[in-house]
Amino acid sequence: MQHRKLITMDEFTIRETRKFPQATGELSSLLRDIGLAGKIINKQVRRAGLVDILGEHGATNIQGEVQMKLDVFANETLINILKSSPDCAGIASEENDELVAFEDTFSANSKYIVLFDPLDGSSNIDVNAPIGTIFSIYRRVSELGKPCTIEDFLQPGNKLMAAGYILYGSSTMIVYATRIGVNGFTLEPSIGEFCLSHPNLKCPDNGKIYSINQGNWVKYDSSMINYLNYCMENNKEDSRPYSHRYIGSMVADMHRTLIKGGIFIYPADKSSVKGKLRLQYECNPMAFIIEAAGGKAIYGTGNILDIVPTELHERTPIFIGSKNMVSKAIEFVSAKEHVS
Ligand code: AHG
Ligand code: MN
Ligand code: MN
């Protein structure tokens, strides 16, 4: 096939799928549907600063339509698109208490289910900082021909078929991982296409940035304090302290960690013994992406991707990023477990 420079995400995904003769193309069309939802959410995100002029979210706009909050809008957009897709049997969302099983015949016969955090970092909307959407795709384990069930959504991350995120940053990007690698596509607004811009992404083995809400310091246990002191000291590996960066949008902090290397941490603390971030909507998809890019993701002493969820909205501590930095963090965490 002749090489050309501009490769759209759809074209790339189809080409990748062709490498597997048994593939039916359903996963590619599901990724295309998620990309479409991303473009629609992006259009709304880009107008977020104009709500005071055009009408507050929750107020009635000029056309007499009630404007939705962005996270509700993002959630409904994803649900509507996936519901009308023949390739998705059902969804679970950070914004919904229960899973939604699509009951039409096409959906009941489809192989895949999708989980998502429709708008991550939503507290950043008001200050015009980056936000994102995170998604995960599993092959269902329940019987085809019937609506999907809770077991489909309680699979460990090591069963993921694909996962990714859309970052509404200084440009809009979609990054997705399959078992064969991680690729990033930047939205070219004039043609409305995600174009391959970051092929075969690898997370550097080492990094110089640690990312954590250090304001929670007083709630951390001694192993975390020891680790943070290590980050702030002239450590042996780099003979300088690490830099600290924390946006407060996991998608944005993880995108930097993937590209530049580093470690992102949301640990357990005295008031949140399981941490804050959600296993199925945030931690598993990011762990899958980072591992496919050569990095590492742990919850303490074990791998995030090996946790078998017992409920839809489970939380977990997370240490994720460059493999050598995460391994170093494990030394501190295991030292604590040894003592207690
Ligand atoms: P969400 O907006 O989906 O609720 O997620 C916010 C998450 C995540 O994006 C971020 O890393 C973390 O919350 C920030 O939490 P703190 O403000 O506690 O640091
Ligand atoms: Mn989130
Ligand atoms: Mn969210």
Coordinates of C-alpha atoms and ligand atoms in Angstrom, one line a residue:
M1 CA 0.0 0.0 0.0
Q2 CA 1.3 3.4 -0.9
H3 CA 2.4 5.5 2.1
R4 CA 0.7 8.9 2.4
K5 CA 1.1 11.4 5.2
L6 CA -2.4 12.2 6.2
I7 CA -4.0 9.2 7.8
T8 CA -7.4 9.6 9.5
M9 CA -8.2 7.6 12.6
D10 CA -10.9 5.7 10.7
E11 CA -8.5 4.7 8.0
F12 CA -5.8 3.8 10.5
T13 CA -8.2 1.6 12.5
I14 CA -9.4 -0.2 9.4
R15 CA -5.8 -0.8 8.2
E16 CA -4.9 -2.2 11.7
T17 CA -7.9 -4.4 11.7
R18 CA -7.0 -5.9 8.3
K19 CA -3.9 -7.4 10.0
F20 CA -6.2 -9.8 11.8
P21 CA -8.1 -11.9 9.2
Q22 CA -10.6 -13.1 11.8
A23 CA -11.6 -9.5 12.8
T24 CA -15.1 -8.5 11.8
G25 CA -14.6 -4.7 11.9
E26 CA -17.0 -4.3 14.8
L27 CA -14.3 -2.9 17.1
S28 CA -13.2 -0.4 14.4
S29 CA -16.8 0.9 14.0
L30 CA -17.2 1.1 17.7
L31 CA -14.0 3.3 17.9
R32 CA -15.4 5.4 15.1
D33 CA -18.6 5.9 17.0
I34 CA -16.6 7.0 20.1
G35 CA -14.6 9.4 17.9
L36 CA -17.8 10.9 16.6
A37 CA -19.1 11.4 20.1
G38 CA -15.8 13.0 20.9
K39 CA -16.2 15.5 18.1
I40 CA -19.7 16.4 19.2
I41 CA -18.6 16.9 22.8
N42 CA -15.6 18.9 21.6
K43 CA -17.9 21.3 19.7
Q44 CA -19.7 22.0 23.0
V45 CA -16.5 22.2 25.1
R46 CA -15.1 24.8 22.7
R47 CA -18.1 27.0 23.4
A48 CA -17.9 26.5 27.2
G49 CA -16.6 30.1 27.9
L50 CA -19.5 31.6 26.0
V51 CA -22.3 30.4 28.3
D52 CA -22.5 33.7 30.1
I53 CA -23.1 35.4 26.7
L54 CA -25.2 32.8 25.1
G55 CA -27.0 31.6 28.3
E56 CA -26.0 29.7 31.4
H57 CA -26.0 25.9 31.4
G58 CA -29.3 24.9 32.9
A59 CA -30.9 28.0 31.5
T60 CA -33.1 28.3 28.4
N61 CA -31.3 29.4 25.3
I62 CA -32.4 31.6 22.4
Q63 CA -34.0 28.6 20.6
G64 CA -36.0 27.8 23.7
E65 CA -33.9 24.7 24.4
V66 CA -32.6 24.0 27.9
Q67 CA -28.8 24.0 27.9
M68 CA -27.3 21.0 29.7
K69 CA -24.3 21.0 32.0
L70 CA -21.3 19.8 30.0
D71 CA -20.9 16.6 31.9
V72 CA -24.6 15.7 31.4
F73 CA -24.3 16.6 27.7
A74 CA -21.2 14.5 27.3
N75 CA -22.9 11.5 29.0
E76 CA -26.0 11.8 26.9
T77 CA -24.1 12.2 23.7
L78 CA -22.1 9.0 24.3
I79 CA -25.1 7.0 25.4
N80 CA -27.2 8.1 22.4
I81 CA -24.5 7.4 19.9
L82 CA -23.6 4.0 21.4
K83 CA -27.3 3.1 21.7
S84 CA -27.8 3.6 18.0
S85 CA -24.6 1.8 17.2
P86 CA -25.2 -1.9 16.2
D87 CA -21.8 -2.8 17.8
C88 CA -22.5 -2.0 21.4
A89 CA -24.6 -4.2 23.7
G90 CA -24.6 -1.7 26.6
I91 CA -22.7 0.9 28.6
A92 CA -21.8 1.9 32.2
S93 CA -21.0 5.5 32.9
E94 CA -19.4 7.2 35.9
E95 CA -22.5 9.5 35.7
N96 CA -25.1 6.6 35.9
D97 CA -25.8 4.6 39.0
E98 CA -26.7 1.5 37.0
L99 CA -25.5 0.0 33.7
V100 CA -27.7 0.5 30.6
A101 CA -28.3 -2.6 28.6
F102 CA -29.5 -1.8 25.0
E103 CA -32.4 -4.1 24.3
D104 CA -32.9 -3.9 20.5
T105 CA -32.0 -7.0 18.5
F106 CA -28.8 -5.6 16.9
S107 CA -27.4 -4.5 20.3
A108 CA -28.4 -7.7 22.0
N109 CA -26.3 -9.5 19.4
S110 CA -23.3 -7.3 19.6
K111 CA -20.1 -8.5 21.2
Y112 CA -18.9 -5.4 23.0
I113 CA -19.7 -3.2 25.9
V114 CA -18.3 0.2 26.7
L115 CA -17.6 2.0 30.0
F116 CA -16.8 5.7 30.2
D117 CA -16.1 8.8 32.3
P118 CA -17.9 11.2 30.0
L119 CA -16.2 14.3 31.3
D120 CA -13.1 14.0 33.4
G121 CA -11.7 16.9 35.3
S122 CA -15.0 18.8 35.1
S123 CA -14.0 21.2 37.9
N124 CA -11.5 22.6 35.4
I125 CA -14.2 23.8 33.0
D126 CA -14.7 27.1 34.8
V127 CA -11.0 28.0 34.5
N128 CA -10.5 26.9 30.9
A129 CA -8.1 24.2 31.7
P130 CA -7.9 20.8 29.9
I131 CA -10.6 18.2 30.4
G132 CA -11.3 14.8 28.8
T133 CA -13.3 11.8 28.1
I134 CA -12.1 8.3 29.1
F135 CA -13.4 5.0 27.6
S136 CA -12.9 1.2 27.8
I137 CA -14.1 -1.5 25.5
Y138 CA -14.6 -5.1 26.7
R139 CA -15.8 -8.2 24.9
R140 CA -19.0 -9.3 26.7
V141 CA -19.0 -12.6 28.6
S142 CA -22.8 -13.0 28.8
E143 CA -24.9 -14.9 26.2
L144 CA -25.2 -13.2 22.8
G145 CA -28.7 -12.6 21.7
K146 CA -29.8 -11.4 25.1
P147 CA -29.2 -8.0 26.8
C148 CA -25.8 -7.7 28.4
T149 CA -25.5 -8.2 32.2
I150 CA -23.5 -6.9 35.2
E151 CA -20.8 -9.7 34.7
D152 CA -19.8 -8.0 31.4
F153 CA -18.9 -4.9 33.4
L154 CA -17.1 -6.5 36.3
Q155 CA -14.2 -7.9 34.2
P156 CA -10.6 -7.1 35.3
G157 CA -8.7 -4.6 33.2
N158 CA -6.5 -7.4 31.8
K159 CA -9.5 -8.5 29.7
L160 CA -9.8 -5.1 28.0
M161 CA -9.9 -5.1 24.1
A162 CA -9.2 -1.4 23.8
A163 CA -9.2 1.8 25.9
G164 CA -8.5 5.4 25.3
Y165 CA -9.2 9.0 26.0
I166 CA -10.1 12.2 24.3
L167 CA -8.3 15.3 25.5
Y168 CA -9.9 18.7 25.0
G169 CA -6.7 20.6 25.5
S170 CA -4.9 23.3 23.4
S171 CA -5.8 20.9 20.6
T172 CA -8.3 18.0 20.7
M173 CA -6.7 14.6 20.6
I174 CA -7.9 11.0 20.8
V175 CA -5.4 8.5 22.1
Y176 CA -6.3 4.8 22.1
A177 CA -4.6 1.6 22.9
T178 CA -5.2 -2.0 21.8
R179 CA -3.0 -4.9 22.7
I180 CA -0.7 -4.1 19.8
G181 CA 0.1 -0.5 20.8
V182 CA -1.0 3.1 21.5
N183 CA -1.6 5.7 18.9
G184 CA -2.6 9.4 19.1
F185 CA -4.7 11.4 16.6
T186 CA -5.2 15.2 16.6
L187 CA -8.4 16.7 15.5
E188 CA -8.0 18.9 12.4
P189 CA -11.0 21.2 12.9
S190 CA -11.3 22.3 9.3
I191 CA -12.0 18.8 8.0
G192 CA -13.4 17.4 11.2
E193 CA -11.1 14.4 11.2
F194 CA -8.8 13.0 13.8
C195 CA -5.5 12.6 12.0
L196 CA -2.6 10.3 13.1
S197 CA -0.1 12.6 14.8
H198 CA 1.5 10.4 17.5
P199 CA 2.1 6.9 16.1
N200 CA 3.3 4.1 18.3
L201 CA 3.5 6.1 21.6
K202 CA 5.9 4.8 24.2
C203 CA 6.0 6.0 27.8
P204 CA 9.7 6.7 28.7
D205 CA 11.1 4.3 31.2
N206 CA 12.2 7.2 33.4
G207 CA 10.8 10.7 34.0
K208 CA 11.4 13.8 36.1
I209 CA 7.8 14.7 37.1
Y210 CA 5.7 13.5 39.9
S211 CA 2.0 14.4 39.9
I212 CA -0.2 14.2 43.0
N213 CA -2.5 16.4 45.0
Q214 CA 0.2 17.2 47.6
G215 CA -2.4 19.3 49.5
N216 CA -3.6 16.0 51.0
W217 CA -0.2 15.6 52.8
V218 CA -1.6 15.6 56.3
K219 CA -3.9 12.6 55.3
Y220 CA -1.0 10.5 53.9
D221 CA 0.6 7.6 55.8
S222 CA 4.3 7.5 56.5
S223 CA 5.1 5.4 53.4
M224 CA 3.6 8.2 51.2
I225 CA 5.4 10.9 53.2
N226 CA 8.7 9.0 52.8
Y227 CA 8.1 8.7 49.1
L228 CA 7.2 12.3 48.6
N229 CA 10.3 13.4 50.5
Y230 CA 12.3 11.2 48.2
C231 CA 10.8 12.9 45.2
M232 CA 11.6 16.3 46.6
E233 CA 15.2 15.4 47.6
N234 CA 18.3 15.2 45.4
N235 CA 17.6 11.5 44.6
K236 CA 20.4 9.2 43.4
E237 CA 18.9 8.4 40.0
D238 CA 18.8 12.0 38.8
S239 CA 20.8 14.0 41.4
R240 CA 18.1 16.6 41.5
P241 CA 14.5 16.8 42.9
Y242 CA 11.7 15.9 40.6
S243 CA 9.4 18.6 39.3
H244 CA 5.9 18.6 40.6
R245 CA 3.0 19.1 38.1
Y246 CA -0.7 18.6 38.9
I247 CA -3.5 19.8 36.7
G248 CA -6.3 18.0 38.5
S249 CA -7.7 16.5 35.3
M250 CA -6.5 12.9 35.2
V251 CA -6.7 12.8 31.3
A252 CA -4.4 15.9 31.1
D253 CA -2.0 14.7 33.8
M254 CA -1.8 11.2 32.2
H255 CA -1.3 12.6 28.7
R256 CA 1.8 14.5 29.9
T257 CA 2.9 11.4 31.8
L258 CA 2.5 9.2 28.7
I259 CA 4.4 11.6 26.4
K260 CA 7.1 12.9 28.8
G261 CA 7.4 10.2 31.4
G262 CA 6.8 10.6 35.1
I263 CA 4.5 9.3 37.7
F264 CA 0.9 10.1 38.5
I265 CA -0.4 9.1 42.0
Y266 CA -3.8 9.2 43.6
P267 CA -3.1 7.2 46.8
A268 CA -5.3 6.0 49.6
D269 CA -5.4 8.3 52.5
K270 CA -6.8 8.5 56.0
S271 CA -10.2 9.8 54.9
S272 CA -10.4 7.7 51.6
V273 CA -9.0 4.3 52.3
K274 CA -9.6 3.1 48.7
G275 CA -8.4 6.4 47.1
K276 CA -10.6 8.6 45.0
L277 CA -10.4 7.5 41.4
R278 CA -12.7 5.0 39.9
L279 CA -11.3 1.6 38.8
Q280 CA -13.5 1.0 35.8
Y281 CA -13.9 4.5 34.4
E282 CA -10.5 6.0 35.1
C283 CA -7.8 3.6 36.5
N284 CA -8.3 0.5 34.3
P285 CA -8.3 2.4 30.9
M286 CA -5.3 4.5 31.9
A287 CA -3.5 1.4 33.2
F288 CA -4.2 -0.4 29.9
I289 CA -2.9 2.5 27.8
I290 CA 0.2 3.0 29.9
E291 CA 1.1 -0.7 29.9
A292 CA 0.5 -1.0 26.2
A293 CA 3.0 1.9 25.9
G294 CA 5.6 0.1 28.1
G295 CA 4.8 1.8 31.5
K296 CA 3.4 0.3 34.7
A297 CA 0.3 0.8 36.9
I298 CA -0.1 -0.5 40.4
Y299 CA -2.5 0.0 43.3
G300 CA 0.0 -0.8 46.0
T301 CA 1.7 -4.1 45.7
G302 CA -0.3 -5.5 42.8
N303 CA -1.2 -4.5 39.2
I304 CA -4.3 -2.3 38.6
L305 CA -5.2 -4.5 35.6
D306 CA -5.5 -7.6 37.8
I307 CA -8.1 -6.3 40.2
V308 CA -11.4 -8.1 39.8
P309 CA -14.1 -5.5 40.4
T310 CA -17.0 -6.4 42.6
E311 CA -19.2 -3.4 41.9
L312 CA -19.7 -0.8 39.1
H313 CA -18.3 2.2 40.9
E314 CA -15.3 0.8 42.7
R315 CA -12.4 3.0 43.7
T316 CA -8.7 2.2 43.9
P317 CA -5.4 3.9 44.8
I318 CA -3.2 4.3 41.8
F319 CA 0.5 4.8 41.0
I320 CA 1.0 4.9 37.2
G321 CA 3.5 6.0 34.6
S322 CA 7.2 5.4 33.8
K323 CA 8.1 1.9 34.7
N324 CA 11.2 2.7 36.7
M325 CA 9.5 5.5 38.7
V326 CA 6.6 3.2 39.5
S327 CA 8.9 0.5 40.6
K328 CA 10.7 2.9 42.9
A329 CA 7.4 4.0 44.4
I330 CA 6.5 0.3 45.1
E331 CA 9.7 0.0 47.2
F332 CA 8.2 2.6 49.6
V333 CA 4.7 1.2 49.6
S334 CA 5.9 -2.4 50.2
A335 CA 8.3 -1.1 53.0
K336 CA 5.2 0.1 54.8
E337 CA 3.3 -3.2 54.3
H338 CA 6.3 -5.0 55.7
V339 CA 6.3 -3.0 58.9
S340 CA 2.5 -3.0 59.6
Ligands
AHG1 P1 -14.2 13.8 37.5 O1 -14.2 15.2 37.0 O2 -14.5 12.8 36.4 O3 -15.0 13.6 38.7 O4 -12.7 13.4 37.9 C1 -11.9 14.2 38.6 C2 -10.7 13.4 39.1 C3 -9.5 13.3 38.1 O5 -9.7 13.9 36.9 C4 -8.5 14.1 38.9 O6 -7.2 13.5 38.7 C5 -8.9 14.1 40.3 O7 -10.3 13.9 40.3 C6 -8.6 15.3 41.0 O8 -8.9 15.1 42.4 P2 -8.4 16.1 43.5 O9 -9.1 17.4 43.3 O10 -8.9 15.5 44.8 O11 -6.9 16.2 43.5
MN2 MN -12.9 11.5 36.2
MN3 MN -16.4 12.7 35.2

